[in-house]
Backbone as ProteinMPNN parsed JSONL, in Angstrom:
{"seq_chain_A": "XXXXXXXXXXXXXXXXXXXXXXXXXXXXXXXXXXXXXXXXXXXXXXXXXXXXXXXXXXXXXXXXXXXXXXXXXXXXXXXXXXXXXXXXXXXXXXXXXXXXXXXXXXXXXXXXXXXXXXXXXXXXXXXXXXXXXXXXXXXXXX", "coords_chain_A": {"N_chain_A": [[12.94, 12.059, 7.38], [13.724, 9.723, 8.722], [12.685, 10.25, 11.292], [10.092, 10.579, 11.209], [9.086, 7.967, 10.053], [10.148, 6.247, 11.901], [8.2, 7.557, 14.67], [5.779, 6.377, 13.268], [6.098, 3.39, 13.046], [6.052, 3.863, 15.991], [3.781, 4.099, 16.812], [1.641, 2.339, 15.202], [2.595, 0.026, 16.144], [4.859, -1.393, 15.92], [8.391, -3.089, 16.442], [10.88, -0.844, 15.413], [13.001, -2.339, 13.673], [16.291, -2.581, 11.306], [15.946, -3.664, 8.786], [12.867, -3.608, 8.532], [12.774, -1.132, 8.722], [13.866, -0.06, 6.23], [12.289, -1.352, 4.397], [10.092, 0.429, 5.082], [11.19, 2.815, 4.676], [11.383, 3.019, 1.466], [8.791, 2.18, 0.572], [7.544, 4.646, 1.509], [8.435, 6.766, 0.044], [8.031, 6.117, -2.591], [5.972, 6.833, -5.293], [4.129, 5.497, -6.294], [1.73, 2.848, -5.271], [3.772, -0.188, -4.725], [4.599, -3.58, -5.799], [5.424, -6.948, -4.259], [7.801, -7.835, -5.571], [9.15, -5.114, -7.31], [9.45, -4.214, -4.746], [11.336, -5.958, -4.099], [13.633, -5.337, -6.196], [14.628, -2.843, -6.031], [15.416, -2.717, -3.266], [17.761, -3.897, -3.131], [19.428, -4.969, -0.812], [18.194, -6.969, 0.949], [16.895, -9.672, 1.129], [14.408, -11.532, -0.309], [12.274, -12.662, 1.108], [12.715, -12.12, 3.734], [11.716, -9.464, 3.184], [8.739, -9.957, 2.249], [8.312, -10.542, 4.989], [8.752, -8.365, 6.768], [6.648, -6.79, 5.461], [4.298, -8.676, 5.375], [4.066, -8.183, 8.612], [3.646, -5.576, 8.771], [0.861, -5.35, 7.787], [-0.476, -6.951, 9.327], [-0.37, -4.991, 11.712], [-1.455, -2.777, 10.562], [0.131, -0.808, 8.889], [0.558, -1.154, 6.242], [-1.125, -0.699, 3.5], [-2.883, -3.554, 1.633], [-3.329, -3.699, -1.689], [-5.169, -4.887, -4.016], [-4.324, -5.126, -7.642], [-6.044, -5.592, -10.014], [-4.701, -6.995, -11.819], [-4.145, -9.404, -10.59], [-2.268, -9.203, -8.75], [-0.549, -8.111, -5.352], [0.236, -4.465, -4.199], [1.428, -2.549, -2.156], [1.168, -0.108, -0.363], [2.188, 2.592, 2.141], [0.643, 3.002, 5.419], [-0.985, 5.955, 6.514], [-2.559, 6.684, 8.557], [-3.022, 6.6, 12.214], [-3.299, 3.889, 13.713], [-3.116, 1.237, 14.898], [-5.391, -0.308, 15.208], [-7.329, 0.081, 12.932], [-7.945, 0.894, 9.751], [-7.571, 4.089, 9.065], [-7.203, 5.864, 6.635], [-8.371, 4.937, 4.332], [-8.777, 4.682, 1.091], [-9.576, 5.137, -2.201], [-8.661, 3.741, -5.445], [-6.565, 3.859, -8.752], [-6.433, 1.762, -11.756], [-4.224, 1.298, -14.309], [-4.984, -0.205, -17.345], [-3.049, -0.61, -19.51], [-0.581, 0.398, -18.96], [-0.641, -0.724, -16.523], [0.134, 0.474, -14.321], [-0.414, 1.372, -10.78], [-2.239, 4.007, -9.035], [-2.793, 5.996, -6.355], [-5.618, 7.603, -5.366], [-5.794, 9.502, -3.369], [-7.746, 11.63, -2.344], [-10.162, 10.542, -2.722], [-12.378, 8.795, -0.726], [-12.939, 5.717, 0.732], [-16.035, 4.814, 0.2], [-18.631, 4.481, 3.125], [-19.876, 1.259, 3.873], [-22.763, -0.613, 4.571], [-22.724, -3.58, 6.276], [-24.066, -7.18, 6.641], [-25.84, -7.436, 9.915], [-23.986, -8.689, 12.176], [-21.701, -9.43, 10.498], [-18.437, -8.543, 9.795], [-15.771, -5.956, 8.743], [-12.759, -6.66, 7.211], [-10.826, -5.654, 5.724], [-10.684, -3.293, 3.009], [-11.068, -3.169, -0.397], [-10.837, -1.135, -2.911], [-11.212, -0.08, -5.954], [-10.994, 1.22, -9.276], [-10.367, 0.202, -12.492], [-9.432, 0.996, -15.577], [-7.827, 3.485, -17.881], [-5.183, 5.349, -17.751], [-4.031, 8.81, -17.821], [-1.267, 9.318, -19.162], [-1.58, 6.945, -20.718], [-3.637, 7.162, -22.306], [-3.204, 9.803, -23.471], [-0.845, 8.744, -25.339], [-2.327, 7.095, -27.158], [-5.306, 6.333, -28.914], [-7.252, 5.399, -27.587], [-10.341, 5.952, -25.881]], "CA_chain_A": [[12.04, 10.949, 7.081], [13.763, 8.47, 9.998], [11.87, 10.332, 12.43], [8.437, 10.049, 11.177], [9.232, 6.403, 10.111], [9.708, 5.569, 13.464], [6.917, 7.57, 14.579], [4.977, 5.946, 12.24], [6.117, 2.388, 13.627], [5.344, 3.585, 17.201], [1.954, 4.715, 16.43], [1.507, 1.09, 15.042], [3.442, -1.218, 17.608], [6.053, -2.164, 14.905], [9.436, -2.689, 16.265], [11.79, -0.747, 14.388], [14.277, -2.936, 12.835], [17.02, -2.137, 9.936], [15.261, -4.088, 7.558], [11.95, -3.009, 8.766], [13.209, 0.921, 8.311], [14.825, -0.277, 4.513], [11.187, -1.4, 3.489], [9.12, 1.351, 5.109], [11.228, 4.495, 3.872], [10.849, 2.655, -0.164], [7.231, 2.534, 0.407], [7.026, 5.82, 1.757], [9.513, 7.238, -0.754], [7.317, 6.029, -4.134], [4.78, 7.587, -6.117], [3.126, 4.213, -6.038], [2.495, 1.382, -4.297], [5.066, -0.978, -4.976], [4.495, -5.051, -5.614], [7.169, -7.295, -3.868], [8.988, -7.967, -7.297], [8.986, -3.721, -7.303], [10.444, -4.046, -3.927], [12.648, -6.552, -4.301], [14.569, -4.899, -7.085], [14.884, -1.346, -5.262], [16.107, -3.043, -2.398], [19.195, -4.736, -3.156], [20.486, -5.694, 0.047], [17.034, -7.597, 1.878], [16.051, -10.538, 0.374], [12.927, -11.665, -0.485], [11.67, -13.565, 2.196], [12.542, -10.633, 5.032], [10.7, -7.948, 2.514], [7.73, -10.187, 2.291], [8.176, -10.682, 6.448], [8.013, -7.253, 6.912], [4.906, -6.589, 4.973], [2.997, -9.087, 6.3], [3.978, -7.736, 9.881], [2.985, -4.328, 8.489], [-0.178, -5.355, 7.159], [-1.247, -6.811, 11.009], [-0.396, -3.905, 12.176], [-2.387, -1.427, 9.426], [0.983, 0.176, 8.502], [0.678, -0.483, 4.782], [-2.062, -1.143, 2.562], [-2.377, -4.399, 0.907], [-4.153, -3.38, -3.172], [-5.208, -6.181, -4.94], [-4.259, -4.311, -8.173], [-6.803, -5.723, -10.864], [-3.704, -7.878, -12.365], [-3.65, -10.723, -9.921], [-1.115, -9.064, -8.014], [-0.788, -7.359, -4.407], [0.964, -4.339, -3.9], [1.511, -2.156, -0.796], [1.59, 1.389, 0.162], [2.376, 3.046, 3.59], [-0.929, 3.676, 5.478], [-0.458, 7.641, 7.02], [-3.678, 6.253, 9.943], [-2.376, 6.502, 13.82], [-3.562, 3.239, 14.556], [-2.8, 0.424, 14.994], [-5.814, -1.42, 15.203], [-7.878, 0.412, 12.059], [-6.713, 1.589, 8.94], [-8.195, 5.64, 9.089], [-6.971, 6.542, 5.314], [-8.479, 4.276, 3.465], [-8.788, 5.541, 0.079], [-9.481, 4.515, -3.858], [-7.143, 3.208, -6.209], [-7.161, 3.817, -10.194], [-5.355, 0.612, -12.536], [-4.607, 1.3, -15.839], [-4.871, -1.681, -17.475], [-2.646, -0.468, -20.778], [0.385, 0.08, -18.677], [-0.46, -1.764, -14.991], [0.625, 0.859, -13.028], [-1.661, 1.744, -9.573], [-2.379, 5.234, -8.739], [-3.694, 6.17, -5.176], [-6.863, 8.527, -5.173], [-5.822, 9.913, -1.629], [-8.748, 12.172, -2.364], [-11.238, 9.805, -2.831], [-12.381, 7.882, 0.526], [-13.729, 4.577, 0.548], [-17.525, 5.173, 0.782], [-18.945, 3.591, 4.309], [-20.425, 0.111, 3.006], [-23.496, -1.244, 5.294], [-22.643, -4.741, 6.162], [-25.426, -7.452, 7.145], [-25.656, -8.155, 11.078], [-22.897, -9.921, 12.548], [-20.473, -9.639, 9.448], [-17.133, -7.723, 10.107], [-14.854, -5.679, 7.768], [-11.254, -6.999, 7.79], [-10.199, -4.866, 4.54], [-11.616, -3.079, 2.08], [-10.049, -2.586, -1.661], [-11.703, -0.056, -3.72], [-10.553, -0.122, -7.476], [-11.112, 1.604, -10.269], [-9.759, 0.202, -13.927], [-9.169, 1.896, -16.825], [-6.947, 4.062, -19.001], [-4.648, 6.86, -17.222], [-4.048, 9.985, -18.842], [-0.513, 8.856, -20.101], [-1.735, 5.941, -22.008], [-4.279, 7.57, -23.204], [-2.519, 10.68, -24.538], [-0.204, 8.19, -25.976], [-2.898, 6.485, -28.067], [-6.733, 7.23, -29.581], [-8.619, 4.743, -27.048], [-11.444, 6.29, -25.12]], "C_chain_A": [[12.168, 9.865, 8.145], [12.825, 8.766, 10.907], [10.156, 10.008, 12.565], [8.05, 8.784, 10.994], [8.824, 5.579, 11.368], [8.692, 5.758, 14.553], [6.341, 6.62, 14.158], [4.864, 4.066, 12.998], [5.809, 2.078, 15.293], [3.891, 3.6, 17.296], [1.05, 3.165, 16.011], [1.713, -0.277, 16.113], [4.202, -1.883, 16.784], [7.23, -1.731, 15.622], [10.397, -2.474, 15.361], [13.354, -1.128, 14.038], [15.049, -2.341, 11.579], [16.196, -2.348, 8.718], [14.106, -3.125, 7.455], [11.996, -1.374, 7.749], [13.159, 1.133, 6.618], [12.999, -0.037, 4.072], [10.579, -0.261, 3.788], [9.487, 2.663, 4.056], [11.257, 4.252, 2.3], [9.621, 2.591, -0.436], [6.818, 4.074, 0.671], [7.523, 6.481, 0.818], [9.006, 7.353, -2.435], [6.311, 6.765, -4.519], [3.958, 6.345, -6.142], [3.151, 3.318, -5.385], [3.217, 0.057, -5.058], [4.642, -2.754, -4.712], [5.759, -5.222, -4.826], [8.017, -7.404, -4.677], [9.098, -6.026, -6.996], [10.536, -3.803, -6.342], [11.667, -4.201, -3.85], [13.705, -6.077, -5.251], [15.167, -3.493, -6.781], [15.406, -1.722, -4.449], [16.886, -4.008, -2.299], [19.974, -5.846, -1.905], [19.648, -6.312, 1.072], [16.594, -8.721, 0.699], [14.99, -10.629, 0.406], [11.708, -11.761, 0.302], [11.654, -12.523, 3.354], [11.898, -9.41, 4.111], [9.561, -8.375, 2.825], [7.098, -10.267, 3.982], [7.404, -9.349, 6.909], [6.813, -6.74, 6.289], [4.091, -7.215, 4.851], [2.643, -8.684, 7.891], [3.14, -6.205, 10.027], [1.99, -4.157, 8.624], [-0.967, -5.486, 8.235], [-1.471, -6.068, 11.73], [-0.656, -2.411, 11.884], [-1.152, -0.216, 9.468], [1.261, -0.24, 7.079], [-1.018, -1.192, 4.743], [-1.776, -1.872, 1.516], [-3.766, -4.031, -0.399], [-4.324, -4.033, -3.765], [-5.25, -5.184, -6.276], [-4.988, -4.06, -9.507], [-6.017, -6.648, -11.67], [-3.626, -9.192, -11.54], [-2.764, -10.508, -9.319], [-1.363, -7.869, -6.876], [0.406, -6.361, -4.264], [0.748, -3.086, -2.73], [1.576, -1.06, -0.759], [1.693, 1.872, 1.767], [0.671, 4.137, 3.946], [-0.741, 4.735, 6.506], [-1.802, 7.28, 8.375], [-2.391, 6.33, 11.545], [-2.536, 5.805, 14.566], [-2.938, 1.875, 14.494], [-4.145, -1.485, 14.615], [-7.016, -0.956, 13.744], [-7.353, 1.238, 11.194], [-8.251, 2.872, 9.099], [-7.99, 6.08, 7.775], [-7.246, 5.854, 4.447], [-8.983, 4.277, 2.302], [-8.933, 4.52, -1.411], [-8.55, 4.557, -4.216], [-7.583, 3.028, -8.073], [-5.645, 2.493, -10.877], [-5.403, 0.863, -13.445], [-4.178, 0.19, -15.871], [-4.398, -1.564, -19.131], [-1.605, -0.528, -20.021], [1.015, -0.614, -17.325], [-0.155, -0.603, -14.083], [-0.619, 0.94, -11.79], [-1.682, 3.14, -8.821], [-3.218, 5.374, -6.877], [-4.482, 6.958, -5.468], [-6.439, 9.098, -3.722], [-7.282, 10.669, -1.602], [-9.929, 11.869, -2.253], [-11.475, 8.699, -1.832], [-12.818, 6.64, 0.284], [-14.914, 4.764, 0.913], [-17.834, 4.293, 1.662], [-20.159, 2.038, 3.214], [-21.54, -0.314, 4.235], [-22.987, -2.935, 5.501], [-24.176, -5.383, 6.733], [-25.13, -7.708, 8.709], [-24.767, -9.154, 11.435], [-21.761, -10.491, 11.43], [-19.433, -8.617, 10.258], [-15.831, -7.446, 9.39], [-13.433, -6.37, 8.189], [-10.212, -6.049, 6.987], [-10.906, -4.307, 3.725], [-10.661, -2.769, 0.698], [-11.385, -2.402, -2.722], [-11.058, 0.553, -5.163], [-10.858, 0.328, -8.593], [-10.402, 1.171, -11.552], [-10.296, 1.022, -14.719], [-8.098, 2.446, -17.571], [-6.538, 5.381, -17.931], [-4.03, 7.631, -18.086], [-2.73, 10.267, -19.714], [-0.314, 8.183, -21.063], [-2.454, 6.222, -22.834], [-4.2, 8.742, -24.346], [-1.199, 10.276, -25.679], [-0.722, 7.381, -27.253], [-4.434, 7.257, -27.988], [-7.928, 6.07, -28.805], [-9.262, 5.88, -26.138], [-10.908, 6.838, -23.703]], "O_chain_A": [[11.213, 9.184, 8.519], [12.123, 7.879, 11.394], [9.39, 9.531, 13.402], [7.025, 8.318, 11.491], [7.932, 4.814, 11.734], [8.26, 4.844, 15.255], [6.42, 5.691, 14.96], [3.797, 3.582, 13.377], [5.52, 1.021, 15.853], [3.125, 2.944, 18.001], [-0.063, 2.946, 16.489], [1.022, -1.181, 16.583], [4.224, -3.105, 16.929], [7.479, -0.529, 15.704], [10.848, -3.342, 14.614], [14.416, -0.509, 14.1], [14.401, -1.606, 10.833], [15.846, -1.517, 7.879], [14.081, -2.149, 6.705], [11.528, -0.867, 6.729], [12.662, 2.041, 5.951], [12.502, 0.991, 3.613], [10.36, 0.388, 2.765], [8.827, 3.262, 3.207], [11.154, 5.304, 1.669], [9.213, 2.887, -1.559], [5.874, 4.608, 0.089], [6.584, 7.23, 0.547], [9.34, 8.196, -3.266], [5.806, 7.44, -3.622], [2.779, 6.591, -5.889], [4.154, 2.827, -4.868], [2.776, -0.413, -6.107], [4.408, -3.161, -3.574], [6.699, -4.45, -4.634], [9.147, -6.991, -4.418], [9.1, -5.98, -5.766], [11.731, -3.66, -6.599], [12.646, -3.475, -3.68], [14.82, -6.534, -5.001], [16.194, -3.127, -7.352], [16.461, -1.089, -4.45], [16.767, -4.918, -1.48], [20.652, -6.872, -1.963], [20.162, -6.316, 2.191], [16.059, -8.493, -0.386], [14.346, -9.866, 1.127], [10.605, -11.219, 0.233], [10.586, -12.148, 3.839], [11.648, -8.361, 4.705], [8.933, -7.652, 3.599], [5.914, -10.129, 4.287], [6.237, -9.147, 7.243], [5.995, -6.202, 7.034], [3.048, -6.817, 4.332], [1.529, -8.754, 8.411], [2.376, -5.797, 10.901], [1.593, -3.212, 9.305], [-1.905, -4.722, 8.466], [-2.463, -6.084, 12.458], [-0.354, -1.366, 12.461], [-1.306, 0.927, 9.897], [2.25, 0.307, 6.59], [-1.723, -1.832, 5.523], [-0.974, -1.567, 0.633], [-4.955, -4.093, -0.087], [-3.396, -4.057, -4.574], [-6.147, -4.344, -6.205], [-4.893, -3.012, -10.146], [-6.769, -7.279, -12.412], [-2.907, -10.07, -12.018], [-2.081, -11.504, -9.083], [-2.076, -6.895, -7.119], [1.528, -6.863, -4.191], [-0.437, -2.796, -2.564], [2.534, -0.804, -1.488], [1.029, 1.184, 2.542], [0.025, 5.055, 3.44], [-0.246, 4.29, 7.542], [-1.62, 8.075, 9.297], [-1.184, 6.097, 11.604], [-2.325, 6.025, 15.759], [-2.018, 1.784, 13.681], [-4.038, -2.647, 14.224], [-7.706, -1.947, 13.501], [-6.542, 2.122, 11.467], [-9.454, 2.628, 9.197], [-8.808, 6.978, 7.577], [-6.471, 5.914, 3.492], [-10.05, 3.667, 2.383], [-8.448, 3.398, -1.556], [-7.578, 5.142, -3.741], [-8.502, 2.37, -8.562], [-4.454, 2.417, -10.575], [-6.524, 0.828, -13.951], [-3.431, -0.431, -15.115], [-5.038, -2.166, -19.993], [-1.204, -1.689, -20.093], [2.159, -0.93, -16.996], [-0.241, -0.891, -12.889], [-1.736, 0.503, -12.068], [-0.929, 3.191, -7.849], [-4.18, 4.692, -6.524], [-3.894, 7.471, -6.42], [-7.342, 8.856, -2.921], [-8.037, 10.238, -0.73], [-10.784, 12.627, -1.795], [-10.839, 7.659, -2.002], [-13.202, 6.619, -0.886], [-15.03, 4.925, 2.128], [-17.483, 3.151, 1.364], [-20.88, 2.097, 2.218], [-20.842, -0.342, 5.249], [-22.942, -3.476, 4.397], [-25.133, -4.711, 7.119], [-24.043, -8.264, 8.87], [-24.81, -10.317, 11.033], [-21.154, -11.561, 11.445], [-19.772, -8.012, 11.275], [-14.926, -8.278, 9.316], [-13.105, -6.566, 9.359], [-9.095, -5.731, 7.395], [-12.01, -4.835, 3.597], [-9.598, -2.161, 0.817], [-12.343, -3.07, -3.11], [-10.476, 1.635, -5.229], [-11.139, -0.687, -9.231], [-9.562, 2.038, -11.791], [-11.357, 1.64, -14.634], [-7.314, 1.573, -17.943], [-7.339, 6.179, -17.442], [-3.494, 7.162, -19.09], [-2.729, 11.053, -20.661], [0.497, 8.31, -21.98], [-2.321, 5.836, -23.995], [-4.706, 8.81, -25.466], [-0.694, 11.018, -26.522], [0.013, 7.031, -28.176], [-4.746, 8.27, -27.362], [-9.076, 5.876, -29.207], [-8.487, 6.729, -25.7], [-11.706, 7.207, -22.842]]}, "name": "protein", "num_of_chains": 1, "seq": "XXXXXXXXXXXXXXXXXXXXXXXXXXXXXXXXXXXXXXXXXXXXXXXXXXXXXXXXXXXXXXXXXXXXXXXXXXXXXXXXXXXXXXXXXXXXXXXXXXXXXXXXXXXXXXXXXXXXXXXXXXXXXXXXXXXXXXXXXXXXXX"}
């Protein structure tokens, strides 16, 4: 996993720092993307303030994806793109909104959006709420 990490940070233009390394291989490492509270509690030995560093440095450099998650809260996943200056995998996202978690869709692309003349994407977040198939086999909603 170090090697593609760091890949991953050359491919970007992220120098790879300790810290740096700590946050990427916990993002890469989850089944979801991970708030900073998330982070911060998985990673014991980085405080707050250098987690949030690194994933704003990330974010300049389209090595995670920032999810606004339908809760009022942002959380991050590692973006698998080879660039640096465009994110290439940019993909849907399902919220259940019974137990919060955030699912990626890798499968599901972000459909191309027309903008008007002289606008310019900076991000796109593509969201789906609802009920995932744990909460719902756990109870009789819809």
């Amino acid at each position: 996993m170090e090697d593609t990490t760091i890949k991953l940070f050359k491919d970007h233009g992220v120098k790879p720092t300790a810290n740096r390394l700590v946050v990427a291989k916990t993002l890469a490492a989850s089944l979801f993307p991970m708030s900073l509270v998330e982070l911060e509690s998985k990673i014991q030995t980085i405080d707050r303030s250098n987690i949030f560093r690194a994933l704003t440095l990330f974010k300049e450099h389209h090595l995670v994806h920032a999810i606004e998650d339908g809760s009022g809260g942002v959380r991050y996943e590692i973006c698998r793109s080879h660039s640096h200056d465009v994110d290439e995998d940019e993909h849907a996202h399902f919220h259940c909104e019974l137990c919060g978690k955030t699912y990626c869709l890798d499968y599901s692309p972000v459909p191309p959006i027309e903008l008007p003349e002289g606008f310019a994407a900076l991000s796109v977040n593509y969201l789906v709420k609802g009920i995932c198939s744990e909460c719902r086999s756990k109870s009789s909603n819809p």
